[in-house]
Amino acid sequence: MRNFTSVNDICDLKKALDEAFEIKADRFKYSELGKNKTLMMVFFNSSLRTRLSTQKAALNLGMNVIVLDINQGAWKLETERGVIMDGDKPEHILEAIPVMGSYCDVIGVRSFARFENKEDDYNEVILNQFIKYSGRPVFSMEAATRHPLQSFADLITIEEHKTKPRPKVVLTWAPHPKALPQAVPNSFAEWMNAADYDFVITHPKGYELDPAFVGNARVEYDQMKAFEGADFVYAKNWAAYTGDNYGKVLSTDRDWTVSERQMAVTNNAYFMHCLPVRRNMIVTDDVIESERSLVIPEAANREISATVVLKNILEGLK
Ligand code: AN0
Ligand code: CP
């Protein structure tokens, strides 16, 4: 594997899952693979899980790790080419990227959608510049349109808990006070479609996702109907995608907050969320604390997905 930015970079999903369970059984099995190799993690946005689990994954493989928080201590970066740099940004990303590449063997990048320009976001302008100019394998630690390390961990978690080959998985929009990217739901949809589960997406009108990610999923606007018989409920907020509403919050309707009311019509479904989660906006205390909540094992599986991805990238270096 050279770069990892979406499910399409995994050629065999079944094999990737087998590797995940192999690593989960012995996470230090490949502890020599990353000897004298350096991972650089570059964060344009905050993180708890991604930074810790990816660093842990690199340590499992014997790598060295450098972390750069662009907004804390680095020069403010200009990202547009052709700009006369007489403003508040002393450095251009076109120099910064190859410089970063010169200090490491692999680069992880977190760069959320900025909601300034839909085309730039959906063309993954920042992530693609890292791929083009760093000279290193690059993997996404959540970019503008996808969060593949999260979705891989979600898939591992579902595989561990499912009791039928093709469980019913429901992705539900839930309210949130601020505009959040579509990366997590886009990516989750892409991986659920690749896994060929019985997959339903539910959200209020106006929150339609990019059809390229929705794929074969059924879209159901009635949340209660969508939840009927679900084996897994995956909650997430996202801001509007379509038309002029791109990046806008159209609703904070707390009828969509996942509570016992909706969970009661499921097939005793497991509850999932990528975290961080706002309690009693996205999900009630009772549901997230219930025995059916998978949020902690799901987060723990981030170490596993990151270890599998870094292992495959390291194997491609040779
Ligand atoms: C981010 C998002 O919704 O994309 C990161 C989730 C992993 N969430 C927030 O910014 C709260
Ligand atoms: N789920 C996830 O990616 O969490 P962080 O934003 O804390 O990394």
Short mmCIF file of N, CA and C and ligand atoms in Angstrom, two decimals, residues 110 112 142 147 150 176 180-181 183-184 236-237 274-276, ligand 1:
data_model
loop_
_atom_site.label_atom_id
_atom_site.label_comp_id
_atom_site.label_asym_id
_atom_site.label_seq_id
_atom_site.Cartn_x
_atom_site.Cartn_y
_atom_site.Cartn_z
N ARG A 110 -4.29 15.22 9.26
CA ARG A 110 -5.67 15.55 9.61
C ARG A 110 -5.97 16.95 9.12
N PHE A 112 -9.60 18.86 8.16
CA PHE A 112 -11.06 18.82 7.99
C PHE A 112 -11.51 19.71 6.84
N GLU A 142 -8.41 11.78 9.01
CA GLU A 142 -9.64 12.51 8.72
C GLU A 142 -9.29 13.71 7.87
N HIS A 147 -12.99 9.73 6.66
CA HIS A 147 -12.23 9.39 7.87
C HIS A 147 -12.01 7.88 7.87
N GLN A 150 -11.23 5.66 10.96
CA GLN A 150 -12.41 5.50 11.81
C GLN A 150 -13.33 4.44 11.23
N HIS A 176 -26.70 18.79 16.55
CA HIS A 176 -25.42 19.30 17.08
C HIS A 176 -25.45 20.81 16.87
N LEU A 180 -20.62 20.44 11.43
CA LEU A 180 -19.58 19.41 11.39
C LEU A 180 -19.46 18.86 9.97
N PRO A 181 -18.25 18.39 9.60
CA PRO A 181 -18.02 17.86 8.26
C PRO A 181 -18.85 16.61 7.96
N ALA A 183 -17.32 14.06 6.63
CA ALA A 183 -16.28 13.04 6.45
C ALA A 183 -16.65 11.71 7.12
N VAL A 184 -17.10 11.76 8.36
CA VAL A 184 -17.39 10.50 9.07
C VAL A 184 -18.56 9.76 8.41
N LYS A 236 -24.41 10.18 14.07
CA LYS A 236 -23.41 11.20 13.75
C LYS A 236 -24.13 12.45 13.28
N ASN A 237 -23.64 13.59 13.67
CA ASN A 237 -24.12 14.83 13.06
C ASN A 237 -23.28 15.16 11.85
N CYS A 274 -18.44 7.69 16.69
CA CYS A 274 -16.98 7.77 16.58
C CYS A 274 -16.33 8.51 17.74
N LEU A 275 -17.10 9.33 18.46
CA LEU A 275 -16.59 10.23 19.51
C LEU A 275 -15.66 11.29 18.90
N PRO A 276 -15.58 12.50 19.41
CA PRO A 276 -16.23 12.97 20.63
C PRO A 276 -17.74 13.16 20.39
C1 AN0 B 1 -15.21 15.94 13.99
C2 AN0 B 1 -16.17 15.61 12.84
O1 AN0 B 1 -17.38 15.60 13.05
O2 AN0 B 1 -15.71 15.37 11.72
C3 AN0 B 1 -14.30 14.77 14.28
C4 AN0 B 1 -14.96 13.45 14.51
C5 AN0 B 1 -14.00 12.33 14.61
N1 AN0 B 1 -15.97 16.23 15.18
C6 AN0 B 1 -15.94 17.41 15.78
O3 AN0 B 1 -15.33 18.34 15.30
C7 AN0 B 1 -16.71 17.57 17.07
#
